[in-house]
Coordinates of C-alpha atoms in Angstrom, one line a residue:
Chain A
M1 CA 98.5 150.8 155.2
T2 CA 95.6 148.4 155.5
E3 CA 92.4 147.9 153.6
E4 CA 90.8 151.0 155.0
E5 CA 92.1 154.1 156.6
G6 CA 95.6 153.1 157.6
K7 CA 94.7 151.4 160.9
G8 CA 97.8 149.1 160.5
N9 CA 100.1 152.2 160.7
S10 CA 99.5 152.5 164.4
G11 CA 102.9 153.3 166.0
K12 CA 104.5 154.3 162.7
D13 CA 105.7 157.9 162.2
P14 CA 103.7 159.4 159.2
G15 CA 106.7 161.7 158.6
T16 CA 109.1 158.8 157.7
L17 CA 106.5 156.5 156.1
K18 CA 107.2 155.5 152.5
R19 CA 104.6 153.8 150.3
I20 CA 106.1 150.9 148.3
K21 CA 104.6 149.3 145.2
L22 CA 105.6 145.7 144.5
V23 CA 105.1 143.7 141.2
V24 CA 104.5 140.2 142.3
S25 CA 104.7 137.0 140.3
Y26 CA 103.7 133.5 141.6
E27 CA 102.7 130.1 140.7
G28 CA 99.3 129.7 142.5
T29 CA 99.3 125.9 142.6
N30 CA 100.2 125.6 146.3
Y31 CA 98.2 128.5 147.6
C32 CA 94.6 129.2 148.6
G33 CA 94.6 132.3 146.5
W34 CA 95.8 135.8 147.3
Q35 CA 93.7 136.9 150.2
V36 CA 94.4 135.9 153.8
Q37 CA 91.9 133.3 155.0
P38 CA 91.7 131.0 158.0
N39 CA 91.9 127.6 156.2
G40 CA 95.1 127.6 154.2
I41 CA 98.2 129.5 153.2
T42 CA 97.9 132.5 150.8
I43 CA 100.2 134.7 148.8
E44 CA 99.2 137.8 150.8
E45 CA 100.0 136.0 154.1
V46 CA 103.5 134.9 152.9
L47 CA 104.2 138.4 151.7
N48 CA 103.0 140.0 154.9
R49 CA 105.1 137.6 157.0
T50 CA 108.2 137.8 154.9
L51 CA 108.1 141.6 154.6
S52 CA 107.5 142.0 158.4
E53 CA 110.6 139.8 159.1
L54 CA 112.7 141.6 156.5
L55 CA 111.8 145.2 157.5
G56 CA 111.4 144.5 161.3
E57 CA 108.0 146.1 161.5
Q58 CA 104.4 144.9 161.1
I59 CA 103.6 145.0 157.3
Q60 CA 100.2 144.4 155.7
V61 CA 100.1 144.6 151.9
I62 CA 97.1 145.6 149.8
G63 CA 96.8 143.6 146.6
A64 CA 95.4 144.8 143.3
S65 CA 94.0 141.5 142.1
R66 CA 92.8 139.1 144.8
T67 CA 93.3 136.0 142.6
D68 CA 91.5 132.7 143.4
A69 CA 93.2 129.5 144.6
G70 CA 95.3 128.0 141.8
V71 CA 95.5 131.2 139.7
H72 CA 99.0 132.3 138.7
S73 CA 100.5 135.8 138.2
L74 CA 103.3 137.4 136.3
G75 CA 102.5 141.0 137.4
N76 CA 100.0 141.4 140.2
V77 CA 100.6 144.6 142.3
A78 CA 100.8 145.0 146.0
A79 CA 101.5 148.1 148.1
F80 CA 102.4 148.7 151.7
D81 CA 103.8 151.5 154.0
T82 CA 107.2 151.2 155.7
E83 CA 109.6 153.3 157.8
S84 CA 112.5 151.2 156.5
R85 CA 115.6 152.9 155.2
I86 CA 116.3 150.1 152.7
P87 CA 116.3 151.8 149.2
P88 CA 112.9 151.0 147.7
E89 CA 114.4 149.5 144.5
K90 CA 116.5 147.1 146.6
I91 CA 113.6 145.7 148.7
C92 CA 112.6 143.2 145.9
Y93 CA 116.1 141.6 145.9
A94 CA 116.2 141.2 149.7
L95 CA 112.7 139.9 149.7
N96 CA 113.3 137.3 147.0
Q97 CA 116.1 135.9 149.1
R98 CA 113.5 135.0 151.8
L99 CA 110.5 134.1 149.7
P100 CA 109.7 130.5 148.6
E101 CA 110.6 129.8 145.0
D102 CA 107.0 130.0 143.8
I103 CA 106.6 133.7 144.8
V104 CA 109.0 136.1 143.1
V105 CA 108.8 139.9 143.4
Q106 CA 109.7 141.4 140.0
S107 CA 110.3 145.0 141.2
S108 CA 109.8 147.4 144.1
C109 CA 109.6 151.2 144.0
Q110 CA 108.3 154.1 146.0
V111 CA 105.0 155.6 145.0
P112 CA 103.0 158.6 146.1
G113 CA 101.2 158.2 149.4
N114 CA 97.8 158.3 147.8
F115 CA 98.6 155.3 145.5
H116 CA 96.1 152.4 146.1
P117 CA 96.4 149.2 144.1
R118 CA 92.6 148.9 143.6
R119 CA 91.2 152.4 143.8
C120 CA 93.6 154.1 141.3
Y121 CA 92.5 153.8 137.7
S122 CA 94.1 150.8 136.1
E123 CA 94.1 148.5 133.1
K124 CA 94.4 144.8 134.1
T125 CA 95.4 142.1 131.7
Y126 CA 94.7 138.4 132.2
E127 CA 95.5 135.4 130.1
Y128 CA 93.6 132.1 130.0
R129 CA 95.8 129.3 128.5
I130 CA 94.2 126.2 126.9
L131 CA 96.0 123.1 125.7
N132 CA 93.8 121.8 123.0
R133 CA 94.9 118.3 121.9
K134 CA 94.0 114.7 122.5
I135 CA 96.5 113.8 125.2
P136 CA 97.8 116.1 128.0
I137 CA 101.5 117.3 128.3
P138 CA 102.9 116.8 131.8
T139 CA 105.0 120.0 131.9
L140 CA 102.0 122.2 131.1
R141 CA 99.6 120.7 133.6
R142 CA 99.9 123.4 136.2
D143 CA 99.2 126.6 134.2
T144 CA 97.3 125.4 131.1
Y145 CA 93.8 123.9 131.0
F146 CA 93.8 120.7 129.1
Y147 CA 90.7 120.5 126.8
Y148 CA 90.2 117.4 124.7
R149 CA 87.5 118.4 122.2
N150 CA 88.6 120.3 119.1
L151 CA 88.2 124.1 119.4
D152 CA 87.3 126.3 116.4
L153 CA 89.6 129.3 116.8
L154 CA 87.7 131.6 114.3
K155 CA 84.4 131.1 116.2
M156 CA 86.1 131.9 119.5
Q157 CA 87.6 135.1 118.0
R158 CA 84.2 136.2 116.6
A159 CA 82.6 135.5 120.0
A160 CA 85.4 137.4 121.9
A161 CA 84.7 140.5 119.8
Y162 CA 81.2 140.8 121.3
L163 CA 82.7 141.2 124.8
E164 CA 84.8 144.2 123.9
G165 CA 83.5 147.6 125.1
E166 CA 81.3 148.6 128.0
H167 CA 78.6 146.1 128.9
D168 CA 76.6 144.9 131.9
F169 CA 78.6 141.7 132.6
K170 CA 76.1 140.3 135.2
S171 CA 75.8 137.0 133.2
F172 CA 79.6 136.7 133.5
C173 CA 79.8 137.2 137.3
S174 CA 79.7 134.5 139.9
V175 CA 76.4 134.4 141.9
R176 CA 78.5 134.1 145.0
T177 CA 79.0 137.9 145.2
S178 CA 76.7 140.8 146.1
V179 CA 78.2 143.5 143.9
E180 CA 75.5 145.8 142.6
D181 CA 77.0 147.6 139.6
T182 CA 77.9 144.9 137.1
V183 CA 78.8 147.2 134.3
R184 CA 82.5 146.9 133.3
K185 CA 84.6 147.9 130.3
I186 CA 86.7 145.4 128.4
L187 CA 89.3 147.2 126.3
S188 CA 90.3 144.1 124.4
C189 CA 89.5 140.4 124.3
T190 CA 91.6 138.3 121.8
V191 CA 92.0 134.6 121.1
E192 CA 95.2 133.4 119.5
R193 CA 96.8 130.1 118.7
E194 CA 100.3 129.6 120.1
A195 CA 102.4 126.8 118.6
Q196 CA 100.2 124.1 117.3
D197 CA 98.0 123.2 120.2
K198 CA 97.8 126.1 122.6
I199 CA 95.0 128.7 122.6
I200 CA 95.5 131.9 124.5
I201 CA 92.6 134.1 125.6
R202 CA 93.8 137.5 126.5
V203 CA 91.5 140.0 128.2
T204 CA 92.3 143.6 129.2
G205 CA 89.8 145.7 131.1
T206 CA 89.5 148.5 133.6
G207 CA 87.7 146.3 136.2
F208 CA 86.5 142.7 136.5
L209 CA 83.7 141.0 138.4
Y210 CA 84.2 137.9 140.5
N211 CA 85.2 134.9 138.3
M212 CA 84.6 137.1 135.2
V213 CA 87.6 136.0 133.2
R214 CA 87.1 132.4 134.0
I215 CA 83.4 132.6 133.0
I216 CA 84.5 134.4 129.8
A217 CA 87.0 131.6 129.1
G218 CA 84.4 128.8 129.8
T219 CA 81.9 130.5 127.5
L220 CA 84.5 131.0 124.7
I221 CA 85.5 127.4 125.0
S222 CA 81.8 126.4 124.7
V223 CA 81.6 128.5 121.5
G224 CA 84.8 126.9 120.2
A225 CA 83.4 123.4 120.8
G226 CA 80.3 124.3 118.9
E227 CA 77.9 124.2 121.8
R228 CA 76.9 127.9 121.2
T229 CA 77.2 130.3 118.4
P230 CA 79.5 133.4 118.5
E231 CA 76.4 135.5 118.1
S232 CA 74.9 134.1 121.3
I233 CA 77.3 136.2 123.3
G234 CA 75.2 139.3 122.6
E235 CA 72.1 137.5 124.0
I236 CA 73.9 136.2 127.0
L237 CA 75.0 139.8 127.9
E238 CA 71.5 141.1 127.4
K239 CA 69.9 138.5 129.7
R240 CA 71.9 139.6 132.8
D241 CA 71.7 136.0 134.1
R242 CA 74.7 133.9 135.1
S243 CA 73.0 130.7 134.0
Q244 CA 73.0 131.9 130.4
A245 CA 76.8 131.9 130.1
G246 CA 79.2 128.9 130.0
P247 CA 80.9 127.2 132.9
T248 CA 83.6 128.8 135.0
A249 CA 86.8 127.5 133.5
P250 CA 89.3 125.9 136.0
A251 CA 91.4 128.3 138.0
H252 CA 94.8 126.8 136.9
G253 CA 94.5 128.0 133.3
L254 CA 94.3 131.7 134.4
T255 CA 97.3 134.0 134.8
M256 CA 97.2 137.6 136.0
I257 CA 99.6 139.2 133.4
G258 CA 100.0 142.7 134.6
I259 CA 98.5 146.0 135.6
Q260 CA 99.0 149.5 134.1
Y261 CA 98.4 152.5 136.2
R262 CA 98.2 156.1 134.9
D263 CA 100.8 158.0 136.8
S264 CA 98.8 161.3 136.6
D265 CA 95.9 159.6 138.4
I266 CA 98.1 158.4 141.2
L267 CA 99.7 161.8 141.8
F268 CA 96.5 163.8 141.7
L269 CA 93.9 161.5 143.4
Chain B
M1 CA 112.2 92.1 125.6
T2 CA 115.1 93.2 127.8
E3 CA 118.3 95.1 127.1
E4 CA 119.9 92.1 125.4
E5 CA 118.5 89.1 123.7
G6 CA 115.0 88.9 125.2
K7 CA 115.9 87.2 128.5
G8 CA 112.8 88.9 130.1
N9 CA 110.5 87.0 127.7
S10 CA 111.0 83.7 129.7
G11 CA 107.7 82.1 129.9
K12 CA 106.1 84.1 127.1
D13 CA 105.0 82.4 123.9
P14 CA 107.0 83.9 121.0
G15 CA 104.1 83.1 118.7
T16 CA 101.7 85.5 120.4
L17 CA 104.3 88.2 121.4
K18 CA 103.7 91.7 120.0
R19 CA 106.3 94.4 120.2
I20 CA 104.8 97.7 121.3
K21 CA 106.3 101.2 120.8
L22 CA 105.3 103.9 123.3
V23 CA 105.9 107.7 122.9
V24 CA 106.4 108.9 126.5
S25 CA 106.2 112.4 127.8
Y26 CA 107.1 113.4 131.4
E27 CA 108.1 116.1 133.7
G28 CA 111.4 114.9 135.1
T29 CA 111.4 117.1 138.3
N30 CA 110.4 114.3 140.7
Y31 CA 112.4 111.5 139.1
C32 CA 116.0 110.2 139.3
G33 CA 116.0 110.1 135.5
W34 CA 114.9 107.4 133.1
Q35 CA 116.9 104.4 134.0
V36 CA 116.1 102.0 136.9
Q37 CA 118.6 102.6 139.8
P38 CA 118.7 101.6 143.4
N39 CA 118.5 105.0 145.1
G40 CA 115.3 106.6 143.8
I41 CA 112.3 106.3 141.6
T42 CA 112.7 106.5 137.8
I43 CA 110.5 106.8 134.8
E44 CA 111.5 103.4 133.5
E45 CA 110.6 101.8 136.9
V46 CA 107.1 103.5 137.0
L47 CA 106.4 102.4 133.4
N48 CA 107.6 98.8 134.1
R49 CA 105.4 98.6 137.2
T50 CA 102.3 100.2 135.7
L51 CA 102.5 98.2 132.5
S52 CA 103.0 94.9 134.4
E53 CA 99.9 95.7 136.5
L54 CA 97.8 96.7 133.5
L55 CA 98.8 93.7 131.3
G56 CA 99.1 91.1 134.0
E57 CA 102.5 89.9 132.9
Q58 CA 106.1 91.0 133.7
I59 CA 107.0 93.9 131.5
Q60 CA 110.4 95.5 131.0
V61 CA 110.6 98.5 128.7
I62 CA 113.7 99.6 126.7
G63 CA 114.0 103.4 126.4
A64 CA 115.5 105.3 123.5
S65 CA 116.9 108.2 125.5
R66 CA 118.0 107.4 129.0
T67 CA 117.5 111.0 130.3
D68 CA 119.2 112.3 133.4
A69 CA 117.5 113.2 136.7
G70 CA 115.4 116.4 136.2
V71 CA 115.3 116.2 132.3
H72 CA 111.9 116.4 130.8
S73 CA 110.4 114.7 127.7
L74 CA 107.7 115.4 125.1
G75 CA 108.5 112.4 123.0
N76 CA 110.9 109.8 124.4
V77 CA 110.4 106.3 123.0
A78 CA 110.1 103.0 124.8
A79 CA 109.4 99.5 123.5
F80 CA 108.3 96.2 125.2
D81 CA 106.9 92.8 124.2
T82 CA 103.5 91.6 125.4
E83 CA 101.1 88.7 125.0
S84 CA 98.2 91.0 125.8
R85 CA 95.1 91.1 123.5
I86 CA 94.4 94.8 124.3
P87 CA 94.5 96.5 120.9
P88 CA 98.0 98.2 120.7
E89 CA 96.6 101.7 120.0
K90 CA 94.4 101.5 123.2
I91 CA 97.2 100.6 125.6
C92 CA 98.2 104.3 126.0
Y93 CA 94.7 105.3 127.2
A94 CA 94.5 102.4 129.7
L95 CA 98.1 103.2 130.8
N96 CA 97.4 106.9 131.3
Q97 CA 94.5 106.1 133.7
R98 CA 97.1 104.4 136.0
L99 CA 100.2 106.6 135.5
P100 CA 100.9 109.6 137.8
E101 CA 100.1 112.9 136.3
D102 CA 103.8 113.7 135.5
I103 CA 104.1 110.8 133.1
V104 CA 101.8 110.7 130.1
V105 CA 102.0 108.2 127.2
Q106 CA 101.2 110.1 124.0
S107 CA 100.7 107.0 121.7
S108 CA 101.1 103.3 121.6
C109 CA 101.4 101.1 118.4
Q110 CA 102.6 97.7 117.3
V111 CA 106.0 97.7 115.6
P112 CA 108.0 94.9 113.9
G113 CA 109.7 92.4 116.2
N114 CA 113.1 93.7 115.2
F115 CA 112.4 97.3 116.3
H116 CA 114.9 98.5 119.0
P117 CA 114.6 102.0 120.4
R118 CA 118.3 102.6 120.5
R119 CA 119.7 100.3 117.8
C120 CA 117.5 101.4 114.9
Y121 CA 118.6 104.5 113.0
S122 CA 117.0 107.5 114.5
E123 CA 117.1 111.3 114.6
K124 CA 116.7 112.7 118.1
T125 CA 115.7 116.3 118.9
Y126 CA 116.4 118.0 122.2
E127 CA 115.6 121.5 123.3
Y128 CA 117.4 123.5 126.0
R129 CA 115.3 126.4 127.3
I130 CA 116.8 129.5 128.9
L131 CA 115.0 132.3 130.7
N132 CA 117.3 135.3 130.1
R133 CA 116.2 138.2 132.3
K134 CA 117.1 139.8 135.6
I135 CA 114.5 138.1 137.8
P136 CA 113.1 134.6 137.6
I137 CA 109.5 133.7 136.8
P138 CA 108.0 131.1 139.2
T139 CA 105.8 129.2 136.6
L140 CA 108.9 128.6 134.4
R141 CA 111.2 127.4 137.2
R142 CA 110.9 123.6 136.5
D143 CA 111.6 123.5 132.8
T144 CA 113.6 126.6 131.9
Y145 CA 117.1 127.5 133.1
F146 CA 117.2 131.0 134.6
Y147 CA 120.3 132.9 133.5
Y148 CA 120.8 136.4 134.8
R149 CA 123.5 137.8 132.5
N150 CA 122.6 139.2 129.1
L151 CA 123.0 136.7 126.3
D152 CA 124.0 137.8 122.7
L153 CA 121.7 135.7 120.5
L154 CA 123.7 136.4 117.3
K155 CA 126.9 135.1 118.8
M156 CA 125.1 132.0 120.1
Q157 CA 123.7 131.4 116.6
R158 CA 127.2 131.8 115.0
A159 CA 128.7 129.4 117.6
A160 CA 125.9 126.8 117.0
A161 CA 126.7 126.6 113.3
Y162 CA 130.2 125.2 114.1
L163 CA 128.6 122.2 115.8
E164 CA 126.5 121.1 112.8
G165 CA 127.9 118.2 110.8
E166 CA 129.9 115.2 111.7
H167 CA 132.6 115.9 114.4
D168 CA 134.5 114.2 117.1
F169 CA 132.5 115.5 120.1
K170 CA 134.9 114.3 122.8
S171 CA 135.2 117.8 124.2
F172 CA 131.4 117.8 124.6
C173 CA 131.2 114.4 126.4
S174 CA 131.2 113.9 130.2
V175 CA 134.4 112.3 131.5
R176 CA 132.2 110.0 133.5
T177 CA 131.8 107.6 130.6
S178 CA 134.1 105.2 128.8
V179 CA 132.7 105.3 125.3
E180 CA 135.4 105.0 122.7
D181 CA 134.0 106.3 119.5
T182 CA 133.1 110.0 120.2
V183 CA 132.3 110.9 116.6
R184 CA 128.6 112.0 116.2
K185 CA 126.6 113.8 113.6
I186 CA 124.5 116.9 114.4
L187 CA 122.0 117.5 111.7
S188 CA 121.0 120.9 113.0
C189 CA 121.7 123.2 116.0
T190 CA 119.7 126.4 116.1
V191 CA 119.3 129.1 118.7
E192 CA 116.0 131.2 118.6
R193 CA 114.4 133.8 120.8
E194 CA 110.9 133.0 122.0
A195 CA 108.8 135.9 123.3
Q196 CA 111.1 138.6 124.8
D197 CA 113.2 136.7 127.2
K198 CA 113.4 133.0 126.3
I199 CA 116.2 131.5 124.3
I200 CA 115.7 128.0 122.9
I201 CA 118.6 125.9 121.7
R202 CA 117.3 123.1 119.5
V203 CA 119.6 120.2 118.5
T204 CA 118.9 117.3 116.2
G205 CA 121.3 114.5 115.7
T206 CA 121.6 110.8 114.9
G207 CA 123.3 110.1 118.2
F208 CA 124.5 111.9 121.4
L209 CA 127.2 111.3 123.9
Y210 CA 126.6 111.4 127.7
N211 CA 125.7 115.0 128.7
M212 CA 126.4 116.2 125.2
V213 CA 123.4 118.5 124.8
R214 CA 123.9 120.0 128.2
I215 CA 127.5 120.7 127.5
I216 CA 126.6 122.2 124.2
A217 CA 124.1 124.4 126.0
G218 CA 126.6 125.4 128.7
T219 CA 129.1 126.3 126.0
L220 CA 126.7 128.3 123.9
I221 CA 125.6 130.2 127.0
S222 CA 129.3 131.0 127.7
V223 CA 129.6 132.3 124.1
G224 CA 126.4 134.4 124.5
A225 CA 127.7 135.9 127.8
G226 CA 130.9 137.0 126.0
E227 CA 133.3 134.6 127.8
R228 CA 134.2 132.8 124.5
T229 CA 134.0 133.7 120.9
P230 CA 131.8 131.9 118.4
E231 CA 134.9 130.9 116.5
S232 CA 136.4 129.2 119.6
I233 CA 133.9 126.3 119.1
G234 CA 136.1 125.0 116.2
E235 CA 139.1 124.9 118.5
I236 CA 137.2 123.2 121.3
L237 CA 136.1 120.4 118.9
E238 CA 139.7 120.0 117.7
K239 CA 141.2 119.7 121.1
R240 CA 139.1 116.6 122.1
D241 CA 139.3 117.6 125.7
R242 CA 136.2 118.1 128.0
S243 CA 137.9 120.9 130.0
Q244 CA 138.0 123.1 126.8
A245 CA 134.2 123.3 126.6
G246 CA 131.8 125.2 128.8
P247 CA 130.1 123.9 131.9
T248 CA 127.3 121.2 131.8
A249 CA 124.1 123.3 131.9
P250 CA 121.6 122.3 134.6
A251 CA 119.4 119.3 133.7
H252 CA 116.0 121.0 134.3
G253 CA 116.5 123.2 131.2
L254 CA 116.6 120.2 128.9
T255 CA 113.6 118.5 127.2
M256 CA 113.8 115.4 124.9
I257 CA 111.5 116.6 122.1
G258 CA 111.1 113.6 119.9
I259 CA 112.6 110.8 117.9
Q260 CA 112.2 110.0 114.2
Y261 CA 112.8 106.4 113.0
R262 CA 113.0 105.4 109.4
D263 CA 110.4 102.7 108.9
S264 CA 112.4 100.9 106.2
D265 CA 115.3 100.4 108.7
I266 CA 113.0 98.9 111.2
L267 CA 111.5 96.4 108.8
F268 CA 114.8 95.2 107.3
L269 CA 117.2 95.3 110.2

């Protein structure tokens, strides 16, 4: 299975092909993001190479969330087709033996042949982690964005509430993309304090635009720092203009938490 | 100030010397522990070199907890003497500009000339972090010990209670040390679950033997896994024999959390 109509399956027998779904966790620090690209190593590339070696056939995965360079994951999803007779549930263990320690497959299972990580209905959850104190903590530097100025949690929570529901998120989409329909649905957007000095923004939605969660995080931080009011979020949405929202928060604070698929949609696509 | 009677102060004017206390956090992954040694870079060495460059005089710190290779810290304490006119509270900011990103000084302040990080009465707190699930998580691999088998939290908590109080901890001391008095006082030893799959052992005491917290962690893990009973801890203590306790848990799960000194003891030593 490749991005489009299975051109990577050339030479494989459709009768014995199984579609496998992987749940993939990684620390993004040392990768140029998910998607294969010419100028650096990516998660997708390492998975393709390691799966191909393990299964003895050419494998090309399709990822659900094509995370940016530096973004981490607990539960990204990838799928591929294979003729292998290794029991699907065992593939993850064999794979983890060969993967580098910053990529770990949490589970593997067979799914119906019409399952597609991006085209099937799904609810994706992301977390943006902020360390809000005067001096950084070394052990948190790779997956938590250090922010010096004091953040007002209540204001951030009030601002987050404006983002929930179906909206045109054009103001929260990188201009480096040409997507036309910028309406998306955020099922929940919460801001919580963890321990004394960590603030966690958690966003669940049915689809996200390019850089959307990082722009949401940057805008909520800007509200928390007192640069904007919580109420301004409504206006920012209305204006449909990227320059109205806050900055794109750094990639390393973002973690793809997990993806829920509705089994019924997969079976009857 | 050096380990003994200030032999490192040669050439410094006692009249203008200030003793400075640092609170030092670090990720221990890339260091051969705290203490200067010939075969690898250490936290102490990096602090000595960076402070000497910053202050323009030969500086030698004394550390409170000489942590092993791979052990992390949020609040280890170091002290040194200086003739510098930089305001003591500002030293940490200037120092952090020059330190590598895996060592960060949380604070600096002047203390009385008789303050000694190890000789003054103190209460030290350590945490041992365990990730208890079937498959590891990449972002946690440096500061959390991954343990596959299911751990019984209640049993670990009952076992931990036996360790509180004043005991002869010879069974919980590495044999690679020649210390004679092995009686120590544990003020508290708790075991808590964090999120779903993390178990945190937290130990506070007025003094610790070599590898003591890691042997405590290894023994509590062994109880949690059902290899020993919680009640066996009493017998292990009584036998005063290292081979009776569990294994020394890996260094990277351990973090030096912080050290409390009693100001009155520092002033009237």
